[in-house]
Amino acid sequence: MYADGAHDPASTVKADILAALLLRTQDEGRQPSGAEPAHVDAMIRRSDDASATEPLKTVGGAEAPDVAHERLGLTAEASDGSRRSG
């Protein structure tokens, strides 16, 4: 988050990917495993865009964060930054 209150869209999407991954692992009754923790750590702590690729594949691709939003009741903004009613 910047001083003016704006969010870097790429960072927001990374948080969306993390939420989708955590929902998926919960649904599967498991903890993040294998390379998932390392990818997530780099994605969040270092804001590493390349590290977001594997978790995004794991959760099912670009639409998965929006599905996670809906499950969590977050429908005001799509992960691509566009506004949705809800």
mmCIF file with all atom_site columns, C-alpha atoms in Angstrom:
data_model
loop_
_atom_site.group_PDB
_atom_site.id
_atom_site.type_symbol
_atom_site.label_atom_id
_atom_site.label_alt_id
_atom_site.label_comp_id
_atom_site.label_asym_id
_atom_site.label_entity_id
_atom_site.label_seq_id
_atom_site.pdbx_PDB_ins_code
_atom_site.Cartn_x
_atom_site.Cartn_y
_atom_site.Cartn_z
_atom_site.occupancy
_atom_site.B_iso_or_equiv
_atom_site.pdbx_formal_charge
_atom_site.auth_seq_id
_atom_site.auth_comp_id
_atom_site.auth_asym_id
_atom_site.auth_atom_id
_atom_site.pdbx_PDB_model_num
ATOM 1  C CA . MET A 1 1  ? 0.000   0.000   0.000   1.00 0.00 ? 1  MET A CA 1
ATOM 2  C CA . TYR A 1 2  ? 1.291   3.406   -0.886  1.00 0.00 ? 2  TYR A CA 1
ATOM 3  C CA . ALA A 1 3  ? 1.076   6.545   1.263   1.00 0.00 ? 3  ALA A CA 1
ATOM 4  C CA . ASP A 1 4  ? -1.915  7.768   -0.761  1.00 0.00 ? 4  ASP A CA 1
ATOM 5  C CA . GLY A 1 5  ? -3.839  4.579   0.076   1.00 0.00 ? 5  GLY A CA 1
ATOM 6  C CA . ALA A 1 6  ? -3.480  3.034   -3.383  1.00 0.00 ? 6  ALA A CA 1
ATOM 7  C CA . HIS A 1 7  ? -2.552  -0.614  -3.816  1.00 0.00 ? 7  HIS A CA 1
ATOM 8  C CA . ASP A 1 8  ? -0.150  -2.005  -6.374  1.00 0.00 ? 8  ASP A CA 1
ATOM 9  C CA . PRO A 1 9  ? -2.511  -4.154  -8.489  1.00 0.00 ? 9  PRO A CA 1
ATOM 10 C CA . ALA A 1 10 ? 0.100   -6.913  -8.850  1.00 0.00 ? 10 ALA A CA 1
ATOM 11 C CA . SER A 1 11 ? 0.419   -7.145  -5.058  1.00 0.00 ? 11 SER A CA 1
ATOM 12 C CA . THR A 1 12 ? -3.344  -7.314  -4.659  1.00 0.00 ? 12 THR A CA 1
ATOM 13 C CA . VAL A 1 13 ? -3.523  -10.153 -7.164  1.00 0.00 ? 13 VAL A CA 1
ATOM 14 C CA . LYS A 1 14 ? -0.829  -12.032 -5.226  1.00 0.00 ? 14 LYS A CA 1
ATOM 15 C CA . ALA A 1 15 ? -2.972  -11.831 -2.093  1.00 0.00 ? 15 ALA A CA 1
ATOM 16 C CA . ASP A 1 16 ? -5.902  -13.129 -4.151  1.00 0.00 ? 16 ASP A CA 1
ATOM 17 C CA . ILE A 1 17 ? -3.797  -16.062 -5.374  1.00 0.00 ? 17 ILE A CA 1
ATOM 18 C CA . LEU A 1 18 ? -2.795  -16.841 -1.792  1.00 0.00 ? 18 LEU A CA 1
ATOM 19 C CA . ALA A 1 19 ? -6.442  -16.833 -0.678  1.00 0.00 ? 19 ALA A CA 1
ATOM 20 C CA . ALA A 1 20 ? -7.372  -19.149 -3.551  1.00 0.00 ? 20 ALA A CA 1
ATOM 21 C CA . LEU A 1 21 ? -4.495  -21.496 -2.704  1.00 0.00 ? 21 LEU A CA 1
ATOM 22 C CA . LEU A 1 22 ? -5.449  -21.621 0.973   1.00 0.00 ? 22 LEU A CA 1
ATOM 23 C CA . LEU A 1 23 ? -9.071  -22.364 0.095   1.00 0.00 ? 23 LEU A CA 1
ATOM 24 C CA . ARG A 1 24 ? -7.952  -25.137 -2.246  1.00 0.00 ? 24 ARG A CA 1
ATOM 25 C CA . THR A 1 25 ? -5.673  -26.756 0.319   1.00 0.00 ? 25 THR A CA 1
ATOM 26 C CA . GLN A 1 26 ? -8.456  -26.489 2.910   1.00 0.00 ? 26 GLN A CA 1
ATOM 27 C CA . ASP A 1 27 ? -10.890 -28.164 0.508   1.00 0.00 ? 27 ASP A CA 1
ATOM 28 C CA . GLU A 1 28 ? -8.329  -30.930 -0.040  1.00 0.00 ? 28 GLU A CA 1
ATOM 29 C CA . GLY A 1 29 ? -7.813  -31.319 3.715   1.00 0.00 ? 29 GLY A CA 1
ATOM 30 C CA . ARG A 1 30 ? -4.108  -30.562 3.601   1.00 0.00 ? 30 ARG A CA 1
ATOM 31 C CA . GLN A 1 31 ? -1.494  -27.936 4.371   1.00 0.00 ? 31 GLN A CA 1
ATOM 32 C CA . PRO A 1 32 ? 0.454   -26.225 1.574   1.00 0.00 ? 32 PRO A CA 1
ATOM 33 C CA . SER A 1 33 ? 3.176   -28.688 0.628   1.00 0.00 ? 33 SER A CA 1
ATOM 34 C CA . GLY A 1 34 ? 6.057   -29.373 -1.721  1.00 0.00 ? 34 GLY A CA 1
ATOM 35 C CA . ALA A 1 35 ? 7.233   -26.165 -3.367  1.00 0.00 ? 35 ALA A CA 1
ATOM 36 C CA . GLU A 1 36 ? 4.017   -24.274 -2.483  1.00 0.00 ? 36 GLU A CA 1
ATOM 37 C CA . PRO A 1 37 ? 5.349   -22.671 0.732   1.00 0.00 ? 37 PRO A CA 1
ATOM 38 C CA . ALA A 1 38 ? 8.513   -21.434 -1.011  1.00 0.00 ? 38 ALA A CA 1
ATOM 39 C CA . HIS A 1 39 ? 6.541   -19.993 -3.922  1.00 0.00 ? 39 HIS A CA 1
ATOM 40 C CA . VAL A 1 40 ? 4.072   -18.306 -1.576  1.00 0.00 ? 40 VAL A CA 1
ATOM 41 C CA . ASP A 1 41 ? 6.845   -16.923 0.629   1.00 0.00 ? 41 ASP A CA 1
ATOM 42 C CA . ALA A 1 42 ? 8.627   -15.343 -2.345  1.00 0.00 ? 42 ALA A CA 1
ATOM 43 C CA . MET A 1 43 ? 5.342   -14.163 -3.860  1.00 0.00 ? 43 MET A CA 1
ATOM 44 C CA . ILE A 1 44 ? 4.243   -12.357 -0.684  1.00 0.00 ? 44 ILE A CA 1
ATOM 45 C CA . ARG A 1 45 ? 7.428   -11.343 1.135   1.00 0.00 ? 45 ARG A CA 1
ATOM 46 C CA . ARG A 1 46 ? 9.455   -10.284 -1.917  1.00 0.00 ? 46 ARG A CA 1
ATOM 47 C CA . SER A 1 47 ? 6.496   -9.461  -4.167  1.00 0.00 ? 47 SER A CA 1
ATOM 48 C CA . ASP A 1 48 ? 8.067   -11.787 -6.724  1.00 0.00 ? 48 ASP A CA 1
ATOM 49 C CA . ASP A 1 49 ? 5.804   -11.932 -9.764  1.00 0.00 ? 49 ASP A CA 1
ATOM 50 C CA . ALA A 1 50 ? 7.482   -15.045 -11.212 1.00 0.00 ? 50 ALA A CA 1
ATOM 51 C CA . SER A 1 51 ? 6.821   -16.967 -7.982  1.00 0.00 ? 51 SER A CA 1
ATOM 52 C CA . ALA A 1 52 ? 3.084   -16.387 -8.407  1.00 0.00 ? 52 ALA A CA 1
ATOM 53 C CA . THR A 1 53 ? 2.965   -18.519 -11.563 1.00 0.00 ? 53 THR A CA 1
ATOM 54 C CA . GLU A 1 54 ? 3.014   -21.962 -9.923  1.00 0.00 ? 54 GLU A CA 1
ATOM 55 C CA . PRO A 1 55 ? 0.444   -21.203 -7.186  1.00 0.00 ? 55 PRO A CA 1
ATOM 56 C CA . LEU A 1 56 ? -1.817  -19.692 -9.861  1.00 0.00 ? 56 LEU A CA 1
ATOM 57 C CA . LYS A 1 57 ? -1.533  -22.896 -11.907 1.00 0.00 ? 57 LYS A CA 1
ATOM 58 C CA . THR A 1 58 ? -2.237  -24.972 -8.785  1.00 0.00 ? 58 THR A CA 1
ATOM 59 C CA . VAL A 1 59 ? -5.504  -23.141 -8.074  1.00 0.00 ? 59 VAL A CA 1
ATOM 60 C CA . GLY A 1 60 ? -6.755  -23.444 -11.640 1.00 0.00 ? 60 GLY A CA 1
ATOM 61 C CA . GLY A 1 61 ? -5.593  -20.344 -13.458 1.00 0.00 ? 61 GLY A CA 1
ATOM 62 C CA . ALA A 1 62 ? -6.592  -16.735 -13.813 1.00 0.00 ? 62 ALA A CA 1
ATOM 63 C CA . GLU A 1 63 ? -10.266 -17.170 -12.879 1.00 0.00 ? 63 GLU A CA 1
ATOM 64 C CA . ALA A 1 64 ? -9.545  -18.958 -9.583  1.00 0.00 ? 64 ALA A CA 1
ATOM 65 C CA . PRO A 1 65 ? -8.982  -15.792 -7.517  1.00 0.00 ? 65 PRO A CA 1
ATOM 66 C CA . ASP A 1 66 ? -12.390 -14.470 -8.597  1.00 0.00 ? 66 ASP A CA 1
ATOM 67 C CA . VAL A 1 67 ? -13.985 -17.787 -7.589  1.00 0.00 ? 67 VAL A CA 1
ATOM 68 C CA . ALA A 1 68 ? -12.245 -17.476 -4.209  1.00 0.00 ? 68 ALA A CA 1
ATOM 69 C CA . HIS A 1 69 ? -13.598 -13.927 -3.876  1.00 0.00 ? 69 HIS A CA 1
ATOM 70 C CA . GLU A 1 70 ? -17.125 -15.178 -4.408  1.00 0.00 ? 70 GLU A CA 1
ATOM 71 C CA . ARG A 1 71 ? -16.682 -17.975 -1.859  1.00 0.00 ? 71 ARG A CA 1
ATOM 72 C CA . LEU A 1 72 ? -15.422 -15.425 0.654   1.00 0.00 ? 72 LEU A CA 1
ATOM 73 C CA . GLY A 1 73 ? -18.197 -12.948 -0.150  1.00 0.00 ? 73 GLY A CA 1
ATOM 74 C CA . LEU A 1 74 ? -15.822 -10.451 -1.777  1.00 0.00 ? 74 LEU A CA 1
ATOM 75 C CA . THR A 1 75 ? -17.544 -9.462  -4.992  1.00 0.00 ? 75 THR A CA 1
ATOM 76 C CA . ALA A 1 76 ? -16.927 -5.700  -5.240  1.00 0.00 ? 76 ALA A CA 1
ATOM 77 C CA . GLU A 1 77 ? -13.725 -5.929  -7.266  1.00 0.00 ? 77 GLU A CA 1
ATOM 78 C CA . ALA A 1 78 ? -12.399 -8.546  -9.672  1.00 0.00 ? 78 ALA A CA 1
ATOM 79 C CA . SER A 1 79 ? -8.758  -9.608  -9.425  1.00 0.00 ? 79 SER A CA 1
ATOM 80 C CA . ASP A 1 80 ? -8.010  -7.726  -12.645 1.00 0.00 ? 80 ASP A CA 1
ATOM 81 C CA . GLY A 1 81 ? -9.017  -4.497  -10.878 1.00 0.00 ? 81 GLY A CA 1
ATOM 82 C CA . SER A 1 82 ? -12.360 -4.070  -12.655 1.00 0.00 ? 82 SER A CA 1
ATOM 83 C CA . ARG A 1 83 ? -15.403 -3.246  -10.561 1.00 0.00 ? 83 ARG A CA 1
ATOM 84 C CA . ARG A 1 84 ? -18.300 -5.630  -10.195 1.00 0.00 ? 84 ARG A CA 1
ATOM 85 C CA . SER A 1 85 ? -21.601 -5.124  -8.485  1.00 0.00 ? 85 SER A CA 1
ATOM 86 C CA . GLY A 1 86 ? -22.374 -7.311  -5.552  1.00 0.00 ? 86 GLY A CA 1
#
